[in-house]
Coordinates of C-alpha atoms in Angstrom, one line a residue:
Chain A
M1 CA 31.2 -6.4 50.3
P2 CA 32.9 -3.2 51.7
F3 CA 35.8 -1.3 49.4
D4 CA 39.2 -2.3 50.2
P5 CA 41.6 -0.7 48.3
S6 CA 44.0 -2.9 49.3
R7 CA 42.1 -5.9 47.2
T8 CA 42.9 -5.7 44.1
S9 CA 43.6 -8.7 41.6
G10 CA 47.6 -7.5 40.3
S11 CA 49.8 -6.2 42.2
S12 CA 48.0 -2.6 43.9
R13 CA 51.5 -0.8 42.3
A14 CA 51.4 -1.4 39.0
P15 CA 49.6 1.6 37.0
Y16 CA 45.5 0.6 37.0
Y17 CA 43.0 1.8 35.0
G18 CA 40.2 3.0 37.6
I19 CA 37.5 2.1 39.6
L20 CA 34.0 0.6 38.4
A21 CA 30.9 1.3 40.7
E22 CA 27.8 -1.7 39.5
F23 CA 24.3 -0.1 40.7
A24 CA 21.1 -2.6 40.9
T25 CA 18.7 -0.3 38.3
P26 CA 18.6 3.0 36.2
A27 CA 17.3 5.1 38.9
D28 CA 20.3 4.3 41.3
L29 CA 23.0 4.7 38.5
Y30 CA 20.6 7.7 37.6
H31 CA 21.2 9.1 40.5
A32 CA 24.8 8.1 41.6
C33 CA 26.1 10.3 38.4
E34 CA 24.6 13.1 39.2
R35 CA 26.3 12.8 42.5
V36 CA 29.8 12.3 40.5
R37 CA 28.5 15.2 38.4
D38 CA 28.7 17.7 41.5
A39 CA 31.7 16.3 42.7
G40 CA 33.5 17.1 40.0
F41 CA 34.7 14.1 37.8
T42 CA 35.8 14.9 34.5
R43 CA 37.5 11.4 33.7
W44 CA 35.1 8.8 34.0
D45 CA 30.8 6.8 32.1
A46 CA 28.2 5.0 32.5
H47 CA 27.3 2.3 31.1
T48 CA 24.3 0.6 30.0
P49 CA 22.4 -1.8 28.6
F50 CA 20.0 0.3 26.8
P51 CA 19.8 3.8 26.6
V52 CA 18.2 5.7 29.6
H53 CA 16.1 9.1 29.1
G54 CA 18.1 12.6 30.9
L55 CA 21.9 10.6 32.0
E56 CA 23.2 12.8 29.6
G57 CA 22.1 15.7 31.5
A58 CA 22.6 13.0 35.0
M59 CA 26.4 13.0 33.8
G60 CA 26.7 16.8 33.4
L61 CA 27.6 16.2 29.2
R62 CA 28.3 18.7 26.9
R63 CA 26.4 18.3 23.5
S64 CA 28.5 16.0 21.2
P65 CA 29.9 18.6 18.3
L66 CA 28.9 16.0 15.8
P67 CA 25.7 18.4 14.7
W68 CA 29.0 20.5 13.6
I69 CA 31.0 17.4 11.2
V70 CA 27.4 16.2 9.4
L71 CA 26.9 20.2 8.6
G72 CA 30.7 20.6 7.5
M73 CA 30.6 17.7 5.6
G74 CA 27.4 18.5 3.7
L75 CA 28.3 21.6 2.7
L76 CA 31.5 20.5 1.9
G77 CA 29.9 17.3 -0.4
A78 CA 26.8 19.0 -1.5
A79 CA 30.3 22.2 -3.0
L80 CA 31.9 19.5 -4.3
G81 CA 29.2 17.7 -6.2
F82 CA 28.6 20.7 -7.9
V83 CA 31.5 21.9 -8.8
L84 CA 32.5 18.5 -10.7
Q85 CA 29.9 18.5 -12.9
W86 CA 30.4 22.6 -13.5
W87 CA 33.8 21.0 -14.7
V88 CA 33.6 18.4 -16.4
H89 CA 30.1 20.1 -18.4
A90 CA 31.3 23.1 -19.0
S91 CA 35.0 23.1 -18.9
A92 CA 36.6 19.6 -19.3
Y93 CA 34.7 17.9 -21.6
P94 CA 31.7 20.0 -22.4
L95 CA 29.1 18.6 -24.6
V96 CA 25.6 19.1 -25.7
I97 CA 23.2 17.1 -24.1
S98 CA 19.5 17.7 -25.1
G99 CA 20.2 21.4 -26.6
K100 CA 20.7 22.6 -23.0
P101 CA 23.4 24.9 -22.3
Y102 CA 27.1 23.3 -21.0
F103 CA 25.8 25.4 -17.7
A104 CA 22.2 23.8 -17.2
W105 CA 22.6 24.1 -13.2
P106 CA 19.0 22.6 -12.8
A107 CA 20.4 18.6 -13.6
F108 CA 23.4 19.2 -11.5
V109 CA 21.3 19.6 -8.3
P110 CA 19.8 16.2 -7.8
I111 CA 23.9 15.0 -7.9
T112 CA 24.6 18.2 -5.9
F113 CA 22.3 17.0 -3.1
E114 CA 23.3 13.3 -3.2
V115 CA 27.1 14.1 -2.9
G116 CA 25.7 16.3 0.1
I117 CA 23.9 13.6 1.7
L118 CA 26.7 10.9 1.6
F119 CA 29.3 13.6 2.7
A120 CA 27.4 14.3 5.7
A121 CA 26.4 10.1 6.6
L122 CA 30.1 9.6 5.6
G123 CA 30.9 12.3 8.1
A124 CA 28.4 11.3 10.6
V125 CA 29.7 7.7 10.9
F126 CA 32.9 8.2 10.8
G127 CA 32.4 11.7 13.0
M128 CA 30.8 9.3 15.7
F129 CA 33.8 6.9 15.4
G130 CA 36.5 9.5 15.4
L131 CA 34.3 11.4 18.5
N132 CA 34.8 7.5 20.3
R133 CA 37.8 6.2 18.9
L134 CA 36.9 4.2 17.6
P135 CA 38.2 1.3 16.6
M136 CA 39.3 -0.1 19.6
H137 CA 40.2 -3.8 20.2
H138 CA 41.0 -4.1 23.6
H139 CA 39.4 -1.4 26.7
P140 CA 40.3 -2.3 30.0
L141 CA 36.8 -2.5 31.3
F142 CA 36.4 -6.6 29.6
R143 CA 39.0 -7.3 32.2
S144 CA 35.8 -7.1 34.9
K145 CA 33.8 -10.8 35.4
V146 CA 30.6 -9.0 36.1
F147 CA 31.4 -5.9 33.7
E148 CA 29.6 -8.8 31.4
R149 CA 26.0 -8.1 32.6
V150 CA 26.4 -4.4 31.0
T151 CA 24.7 -5.8 27.5
D152 CA 21.9 -7.3 30.4
D153 CA 20.3 -6.2 33.6
A154 CA 23.7 -4.2 35.5
F155 CA 24.8 -0.7 35.5
F156 CA 27.8 0.5 36.0
I157 CA 29.9 4.0 36.6
S158 CA 33.5 3.8 35.9
I159 CA 36.0 6.6 37.5
E160 CA 39.7 7.0 35.2
S161 CA 42.1 7.3 38.1
W162 CA 43.8 10.1 35.9
D163 CA 40.5 12.0 37.0
P164 CA 41.9 15.0 38.8
L165 CA 40.3 14.3 41.8
F166 CA 40.4 10.7 41.3
D167 CA 41.3 9.1 45.4
Q168 CA 41.7 5.4 45.1
S169 CA 40.5 5.6 48.7
A170 CA 38.3 8.0 48.6
T171 CA 37.0 7.8 45.0
G172 CA 35.9 4.0 46.0
K173 CA 34.2 5.0 49.0
L174 CA 32.0 7.9 47.5
L175 CA 31.1 4.9 44.9
E176 CA 29.7 2.8 47.6
S177 CA 27.5 5.9 49.7
L178 CA 26.1 6.3 46.1
G179 CA 24.6 3.2 46.6
A180 CA 26.6 0.7 44.2
R181 CA 25.7 -2.7 44.4
S182 CA 30.0 -3.6 44.4
V183 CA 32.9 -1.6 43.9
E184 CA 35.7 -3.2 42.3
I185 CA 39.3 -2.0 40.7
L186 CA 40.7 -2.1 37.4
E187 CA 43.8 -3.1 36.1
S188 CA 44.8 -1.3 32.8
Chain B
M1 CA 13.0 8.2 32.5
S2 CA 14.3 11.5 33.8
E3 CA 13.9 13.0 37.0
R4 CA 12.0 15.7 35.3
A5 CA 9.9 13.5 33.7
V6 CA 9.0 11.5 36.6
A7 CA 8.0 14.9 38.2
S8 CA 6.0 16.4 35.2
E9 CA 3.9 12.8 35.3
R10 CA 3.4 13.2 38.5
D11 CA 1.9 16.7 38.5
L12 CA 0.3 16.7 35.3
V13 CA -0.9 13.1 35.3
A14 CA -4.5 14.8 36.1
L15 CA -5.0 18.3 34.2
R16 CA -8.0 19.8 35.6
P17 CA -9.8 21.8 32.7
E18 CA -9.6 24.6 34.4
Q19 CA -5.5 24.5 33.8
A20 CA -6.8 24.4 30.4
T21 CA -9.1 26.7 29.6
I22 CA -9.5 30.5 28.9
P23 CA -10.3 31.9 31.8
P24 CA -12.8 34.8 31.8
G25 CA -11.2 38.4 31.8
H26 CA -8.3 36.7 29.5
P27 CA -7.7 39.5 26.7
W28 CA -7.6 36.0 23.9
N29 CA -11.5 36.1 25.0
R30 CA -11.8 38.9 22.8
I31 CA -10.1 38.2 19.3
P32 CA -13.6 36.1 18.8
L33 CA -14.9 39.8 18.3
I34 CA -11.7 41.7 16.3
A35 CA -11.3 39.6 14.1
A36 CA -15.9 39.4 13.1
V37 CA -14.9 43.6 13.0
C38 CA -11.7 43.3 10.6
A39 CA -13.8 40.3 8.9
L40 CA -16.6 43.0 8.4
L41 CA -14.4 45.8 7.5
G42 CA -12.2 43.3 4.8
A43 CA -15.4 42.6 3.3
A44 CA -17.3 45.8 3.1
A45 CA -13.5 46.6 1.3
C46 CA -13.7 43.6 -0.8
A47 CA -17.4 44.9 -1.9
I48 CA -16.8 48.2 -2.6
L49 CA -13.3 47.7 -4.7
G50 CA -14.6 44.5 -6.1
A51 CA -16.8 45.9 -7.3
A52 CA -14.4 48.2 -9.5
N53 CA -12.7 45.1 -10.7
P54 CA -15.1 41.8 -10.4
K55 CA -12.3 40.0 -12.0
Q56 CA -9.6 41.1 -9.9
F57 CA -11.7 40.3 -5.9
F58 CA -12.3 37.1 -8.1
F59 CA -8.7 36.6 -8.6
S60 CA -7.7 37.4 -4.6
W61 CA -10.1 36.2 -3.2
L62 CA -9.1 32.6 -4.4
V63 CA -5.4 32.7 -3.4
S64 CA -6.8 33.8 0.6
F65 CA -9.6 31.2 0.2
L66 CA -6.5 28.7 -0.9
F67 CA -4.6 30.1 1.7
F68 CA -7.0 28.9 5.1
L69 CA -8.5 25.8 3.4
S70 CA -5.1 24.7 3.0
L71 CA -4.2 25.3 6.3
A72 CA -7.4 23.4 7.5
L73 CA -6.2 20.2 5.4
G74 CA -2.6 20.6 7.0
A75 CA -4.7 20.8 10.3
L76 CA -7.1 17.7 9.6
F77 CA -4.0 15.7 7.7
F78 CA -1.6 16.0 10.9
V79 CA -4.7 15.0 13.6
L80 CA -5.0 12.1 11.1
I81 CA -1.2 10.7 11.3
Q82 CA -1.3 11.4 15.1
Y83 CA -3.9 9.2 15.7
A84 CA -2.9 6.7 12.8
S85 CA 0.8 6.4 14.1
Q86 CA -0.4 6.7 17.7
G87 CA 1.8 9.5 18.7
G88 CA 1.8 10.3 22.0
W89 CA 4.2 13.3 22.0
G90 CA 1.6 15.7 20.3
I91 CA -1.7 15.4 22.0
V92 CA -1.2 18.3 24.3
V93 CA -1.2 20.4 20.4
R94 CA -3.6 18.3 19.0
R95 CA -7.2 20.7 19.8
I96 CA -5.0 23.5 18.6
G97 CA -5.1 21.1 14.9
E98 CA -8.8 20.1 16.0
T99 CA -9.8 23.4 16.3
I100 CA -8.5 24.6 13.1
F101 CA -9.8 21.6 11.1
A102 CA -13.4 22.0 12.4
M103 CA -13.3 25.5 9.6
L104 CA -13.4 23.2 7.4
P105 CA -17.5 23.7 7.0
L106 CA -17.1 27.7 7.4
M107 CA -14.5 27.4 3.9
A108 CA -17.6 25.7 2.2
A109 CA -19.6 28.7 2.6
L110 CA -16.4 30.8 1.8
F111 CA -16.1 29.0 -1.1
L112 CA -19.4 30.7 -2.9
P113 CA -18.3 33.9 -3.6
L114 CA -16.0 31.9 -6.6
L115 CA -19.2 30.2 -8.1
L116 CA -20.4 34.0 -9.2
G117 CA -16.7 34.7 -10.8
L118 CA -15.6 31.3 -12.8
R119 CA -16.2 32.6 -16.1
D120 CA -13.5 34.8 -14.4
L121 CA -11.2 32.3 -12.6
Y122 CA -11.7 29.6 -15.1
S123 CA -11.2 30.2 -19.1
W124 CA -12.5 26.4 -19.7
T125 CA -15.6 27.7 -18.2
V126 CA -16.5 30.4 -20.7
P127 CA -19.2 29.0 -22.9
G128 CA -17.8 27.4 -26.4
A129 CA -14.2 28.1 -24.7
A130 CA -13.7 24.2 -26.1
E131 CA -15.3 24.5 -29.7
H132 CA -12.3 25.4 -31.4
D133 CA -9.7 23.4 -29.3
A134 CA -9.1 20.1 -29.3
L135 CA -7.3 19.6 -26.0
L136 CA -10.2 21.6 -24.2
R137 CA -12.3 18.9 -25.9
W138 CA -10.9 15.8 -24.7
K139 CA -10.3 17.2 -21.5
A140 CA -14.3 18.5 -21.2
P141 CA -14.9 15.3 -19.5
Y142 CA -13.7 16.0 -16.5
L143 CA -13.7 20.1 -16.8
N144 CA -17.4 21.2 -17.1
V145 CA -18.4 23.5 -15.7
P146 CA -21.2 20.7 -13.5
F147 CA -19.1 18.0 -12.2
F148 CA -17.1 20.3 -11.1
L149 CA -19.7 21.9 -8.9
I150 CA -20.7 18.3 -8.2
R151 CA -17.1 17.7 -7.5
A152 CA -16.7 20.3 -5.0
A153 CA -19.8 19.4 -3.0
L154 CA -18.4 16.3 -3.0
Y155 CA -14.9 17.8 -1.9
F156 CA -16.6 19.7 0.6
G157 CA -18.7 17.2 2.3
I158 CA -16.0 14.5 2.4
W159 CA -13.9 17.1 4.8
S160 CA -16.5 18.6 6.7
F161 CA -17.6 15.0 7.4
I162 CA -14.2 13.9 8.2
A163 CA -13.0 17.2 10.3
I164 CA -16.5 17.0 12.1
L165 CA -16.9 13.6 12.6
Y166 CA -13.0 13.6 14.3
Y167 CA -13.9 16.5 16.0
R168 CA -17.1 15.8 18.0
G169 CA -15.4 12.2 19.0
S170 CA -12.3 14.5 20.5
R171 CA -15.0 16.5 22.0
G172 CA -16.9 14.0 23.1
Q173 CA -13.9 12.0 25.1
D174 CA -13.4 14.8 27.1
V175 CA -16.8 14.4 28.8
T176 CA -17.0 10.9 28.0
G177 CA -13.0 10.0 28.9
D178 CA -14.3 6.8 27.3
P179 CA -10.6 5.5 25.7
G180 CA -12.9 3.6 22.7
V181 CA -12.9 7.1 20.9
S182 CA -9.1 6.9 20.3
A183 CA -9.4 3.1 19.3
R184 CA -12.3 4.0 17.1
L185 CA -10.7 7.4 15.4
R186 CA -7.7 5.2 15.0
R187 CA -8.9 2.5 13.4
I188 CA -10.6 4.9 10.4
A189 CA -7.6 7.3 10.4
G190 CA -6.0 5.4 7.9
P191 CA -8.8 5.8 4.7
A192 CA -8.9 8.6 5.7
I193 CA -5.7 9.5 5.1
I194 CA -7.0 7.9 1.5
V195 CA -9.9 9.0 1.3
L196 CA -8.0 13.2 2.5
A197 CA -5.1 12.5 0.0
V198 CA -7.4 11.6 -2.8
T199 CA -10.1 14.1 -2.6
Q200 CA -7.4 17.2 -1.9
T201 CA -5.4 16.4 -4.7
L202 CA -8.2 16.5 -7.4
A203 CA -9.5 19.8 -5.2
S204 CA -6.4 21.6 -5.7
I205 CA -6.4 20.2 -10.1
D206 CA -9.8 22.1 -10.2
W207 CA -9.0 25.3 -8.2
I208 CA -5.3 26.1 -8.6
M209 CA -4.6 24.0 -12.0
S210 CA -7.5 24.4 -13.9
L211 CA -6.7 28.1 -13.9
T212 CA -4.2 27.1 -17.0
P213 CA -6.6 24.4 -18.0
K214 CA -4.1 23.0 -20.7
W215 CA -0.9 22.3 -17.9
Y216 CA 0.2 19.2 -16.9
S217 CA 2.2 18.3 -14.0
T218 CA 1.2 14.8 -12.2
I219 CA 3.1 16.0 -9.1
F220 CA 1.2 19.0 -8.4
G221 CA -1.8 17.5 -5.6
V222 CA 1.4 16.4 -3.8
Y223 CA 3.3 20.0 -4.2
F224 CA -0.2 21.8 -3.0
F225 CA -0.2 19.3 0.2
A226 CA 3.2 19.8 0.8
G227 CA 2.4 23.6 1.4
S228 CA -0.5 23.1 2.9
F229 CA 1.4 20.6 5.3
V230 CA 3.8 23.2 6.1
G231 CA 1.6 26.4 6.0
F232 CA -0.4 24.5 8.8
I233 CA 3.0 23.5 11.4
A234 CA 3.5 27.1 11.0
L235 CA 0.6 28.2 11.8
L236 CA 1.4 25.4 15.1
S237 CA 4.2 27.2 16.3
V238 CA 2.6 30.2 16.2
V239 CA -0.3 29.3 18.0
A240 CA 1.3 27.1 20.6
V241 CA 3.7 29.7 21.6
A242 CA 1.2 32.5 21.4
M243 CA -0.5 30.2 24.1
R244 CA 2.0 30.1 26.4
R245 CA 3.0 33.9 25.9
A246 CA -0.8 34.0 27.0
R247 CA -0.6 31.7 29.9
L248 CA -2.2 29.4 28.6
L249 CA -1.0 25.9 28.6
D250 CA 2.1 28.0 29.7
T251 CA 2.8 24.7 31.7
V252 CA 1.5 22.6 29.7
I253 CA 3.3 23.5 26.1
S254 CA 7.2 22.4 27.1
A255 CA 10.3 23.4 25.4
E256 CA 10.1 20.0 24.2
H257 CA 6.9 20.5 22.5
L258 CA 8.2 23.5 20.4
H259 CA 11.4 21.0 19.6
D260 CA 8.8 18.7 17.7
I261 CA 6.2 21.3 16.2
G262 CA 9.8 23.1 15.4
K263 CA 11.2 19.5 13.6
F264 CA 8.3 18.8 11.6
L265 CA 8.5 22.0 10.1
F266 CA 12.2 21.7 9.1
A267 CA 11.4 18.5 8.0
F268 CA 8.7 19.7 5.5
T269 CA 10.6 22.5 4.5
A270 CA 12.3 20.6 3.0
F271 CA 10.2 18.5 1.9
W272 CA 8.7 21.0 0.2
A273 CA 11.4 22.4 -1.8
Y274 CA 12.1 18.9 -2.9
I275 CA 8.4 18.5 -5.0
A276 CA 8.7 22.1 -5.5
F277 CA 12.3 20.9 -7.5
S278 CA 11.1 18.0 -8.7
Q279 CA 7.9 19.6 -10.5
F280 CA 10.4 21.4 -11.7
L281 CA 13.0 20.1 -13.2
L282 CA 11.1 17.5 -15.3
M283 CA 9.3 20.1 -17.3
W284 CA 13.0 22.1 -17.5
Y285 CA 14.7 18.7 -19.0
A286 CA 11.7 17.6 -21.1
N287 CA 11.5 21.0 -22.4
L288 CA 7.0 20.1 -23.8
P289 CA 4.7 23.2 -24.5
E290 CA 2.0 21.3 -22.1
E291 CA 4.8 21.8 -19.7
T292 CA 6.7 24.9 -19.1
I293 CA 4.0 27.0 -20.4
W294 CA 2.9 27.2 -16.7
Y295 CA 6.9 28.0 -16.0
K296 CA 7.4 30.0 -18.5
A297 CA 4.5 32.4 -16.7
R298 CA 7.0 32.3 -13.4
L299 CA 10.0 32.9 -15.3
E300 CA 9.6 36.3 -16.9
G301 CA 9.2 40.0 -16.0
S302 CA 8.6 40.6 -12.9
W303 CA 7.1 37.4 -11.5
M304 CA 10.6 36.0 -12.2
Y305 CA 11.5 37.5 -8.7
V306 CA 9.6 36.8 -6.9
T307 CA 9.7 32.5 -8.2
L308 CA 13.8 33.5 -6.5
F309 CA 12.4 34.9 -3.5
L310 CA 9.7 31.6 -2.8
A311 CA 13.1 29.3 -3.5
A312 CA 15.0 32.1 -1.0
G313 CA 12.2 32.6 0.7
H314 CA 10.5 29.5 1.4
F315 CA 13.4 27.0 1.7
V316 CA 17.1 27.9 1.7
A317 CA 16.8 30.1 4.3
P318 CA 14.4 28.3 6.9
F319 CA 16.0 24.8 5.7
F320 CA 19.4 26.5 7.5
Y321 CA 18.0 28.3 10.6
L322 CA 15.5 25.7 11.3
M323 CA 18.0 23.2 11.1
G324 CA 20.0 23.8 14.6
R325 CA 18.6 22.4 17.8
T326 CA 18.2 25.5 20.0
V327 CA 16.5 27.5 17.6
K328 CA 13.3 25.2 18.1
R329 CA 13.5 25.3 21.7
K330 CA 12.9 28.7 22.5
G331 CA 10.0 30.1 21.5
A332 CA 10.1 33.3 20.0
T333 CA 12.9 31.9 17.6
L334 CA 11.2 28.9 17.0
A335 CA 7.2 31.3 16.0
A336 CA 10.1 34.4 13.9
G337 CA 10.2 30.7 11.5
G338 CA 6.9 29.9 11.8
A339 CA 5.2 33.2 11.1
W340 CA 8.0 33.9 8.1
L341 CA 7.1 30.6 6.8
L342 CA 3.1 31.6 7.4
A343 CA 3.4 34.3 4.9
M344 CA 6.0 32.2 2.9
H345 CA 3.3 30.0 2.0
F346 CA 0.7 33.1 1.3
V347 CA 3.1 33.5 -2.1
D348 CA 3.7 30.9 -3.1
L349 CA 0.3 29.7 -3.4
Y350 CA -0.4 34.0 -4.5
W351 CA 2.5 32.8 -7.0
Q352 CA 0.5 30.0 -8.2
V353 CA -2.7 31.8 -8.7
M354 CA -1.9 35.4 -9.8
P355 CA -0.3 35.0 -13.0
T356 CA -3.0 33.4 -15.3
L357 CA -4.4 37.2 -14.2
H358 CA -1.6 39.0 -14.4
P359 CA 1.0 38.0 -16.8
E360 CA 2.6 41.1 -17.6
G361 CA 4.2 40.7 -13.9
L362 CA 3.4 41.1 -10.3
R363 CA 0.4 43.5 -9.6
P364 CA -0.4 44.0 -6.1
S365 CA -3.8 45.0 -5.2
A366 CA -5.4 46.2 -2.1
L367 CA -8.1 43.7 -2.9
D368 CA -5.8 40.7 -2.4
V369 CA -5.4 42.7 1.3
A370 CA -9.1 42.9 1.8
A371 CA -9.4 39.5 0.6
L372 CA -7.4 38.2 3.4
V373 CA -9.0 39.7 6.2
A374 CA -12.2 39.5 4.7
I375 CA -11.3 35.2 4.9
G376 CA -9.0 35.7 7.7
G377 CA -10.9 37.9 10.2
C378 CA -14.1 34.7 9.3
F379 CA -11.4 32.4 10.4
V380 CA -9.8 33.9 13.3
A381 CA -13.3 34.7 14.6
A382 CA -14.7 31.4 13.9
A383 CA -11.5 29.5 15.3
S384 CA -10.8 31.5 18.7
W385 CA -15.2 31.7 19.7
L386 CA -14.2 27.5 19.6
L387 CA -11.1 28.0 21.7
R388 CA -13.5 30.0 24.3
R389 CA -15.9 27.0 24.6
Q390 CA -13.9 24.4 25.1
A391 CA -10.9 22.4 26.7
L392 CA -7.6 23.3 25.0
V393 CA -6.7 20.1 24.9
P394 CA -8.2 16.6 25.3
L395 CA -8.3 16.7 29.1
R396 CA -9.3 12.6 29.1
D397 CA -7.7 11.1 26.1
P398 CA -5.6 8.4 26.9
R399 CA -2.5 9.3 26.0
L400 CA -2.4 13.1 27.5
A401 CA 0.6 11.8 30.7
E402 CA 2.4 10.3 27.6
S403 CA 2.7 13.4 26.1
L404 CA 2.7 16.2 29.0
A405 CA 6.2 13.7 30.6
F406 CA 7.9 13.8 26.8
E407 CA 11.0 14.4 26.1
N408 CA 12.8 14.3 23.3
A409 CA 16.1 11.2 23.7

């Protein structure tokens, strides 16, 4: 079905989310992503039922800042764990345990390590949530009927309407020319 | 499946033998001769210096022997886990590991000089040592010279058997292309890992722990294993990068493979520290003399500085250095980390062995260098001689295409 910008499900003047294009195979999607990337779009995404190797390169995604969050949280946790033990054992409530000095640093290492790991793991999970703006209770993509197959056997590109290069007619035609099986306009 | 993966699979799936051999006239053809000359010079230096100070010679020889032995054992473990796990990525570097563990029979020969110095090395071998010592008498059923020699023969017999089995199998597959070889070697890899773990543990007890015959440590075998595996992966990173630089396998070993080698190096650096600290923490906490005796010798005098250097250089610095992705994917930075850890692995073994000879403090000796050059020369000469005679990758392994096309997710 050829793309017709006037055919939308709602009022054509209402603010809308963007354009969704469906591709038949991972290879089609991969090459389409390369072209969308090269066209200079920035507010867009690809959706697949399974990880497609190298897709982040085809999409021109930068590396995630998540590793730095994890490293920072890990170091912070380790430092906090160590200081906590120093404060308890050597400052706030000094007790002689097994004839060791108050500040018995080797005994602090396992807790320091564990708290470091705990904070790094929390940083990884919640950092990922934050970067992905999760939890998100609804997304305009879910309005689309064909998009339901994204967890099954269909591959999608969505381009958001607030992308500086976005033009309803031209962007839709571009996606169609890249081999999209169907192209539709998404209400917000 | 990215564009690049598809392309490389198409181009390289049939790796021609001449793409994976050292071409005639290549500088690497000269390595065996150069290394053999080094070995001879090192052996001569050992003979001259060792005649004046045999005790120092035996200890220096033991450190260097353990260093190269541990690299070969680490290589054997690496290849065995590749088979057992049916790993795909590592096929292109597996032949490097096979060449290194093929040195195990040679290590048996390099062990022989130590037999002349058992009384200098191991105090429990001195006749009458156990007579007035209840603990040594109690340990005598294990710690006695005949059983020690039988065990050593068993270790080398078993290691050489496994090494030759896997080396021959892999080389044979280059000719026949029989995928059944891979299946057969995979089936025995699991049992072989268990046998290797037991023999390697006992060997470390015999050759390192029994330097301090009254010392107890239940984790020592794992500690020796951790060091040996870090050492081998460090060597693998250096050799893989050196090959790429020498335009050998430069189209075969990619940044993806270096990345995985780097991940192994990073992970097992942390594993080594975990085991090393576990041993220390429990002994420090329990504070029992038969355990702390070993650390006391290493926390006093100048050995204390070596201990701190080891903690910083074998763990803290490489841990943060190897953490990033870019460092692991670039040849120069990965090989620098590998070379550093290889050196630290030597320091680790030196620190385990030498305080027995020099309890008063660190006393470097020219014999340390002479023994390292002598054993290292033999090791490198034999390994590089093998490299000249064989393909540098297992040419017809059924997973070679998968390895060539490998990409990190």
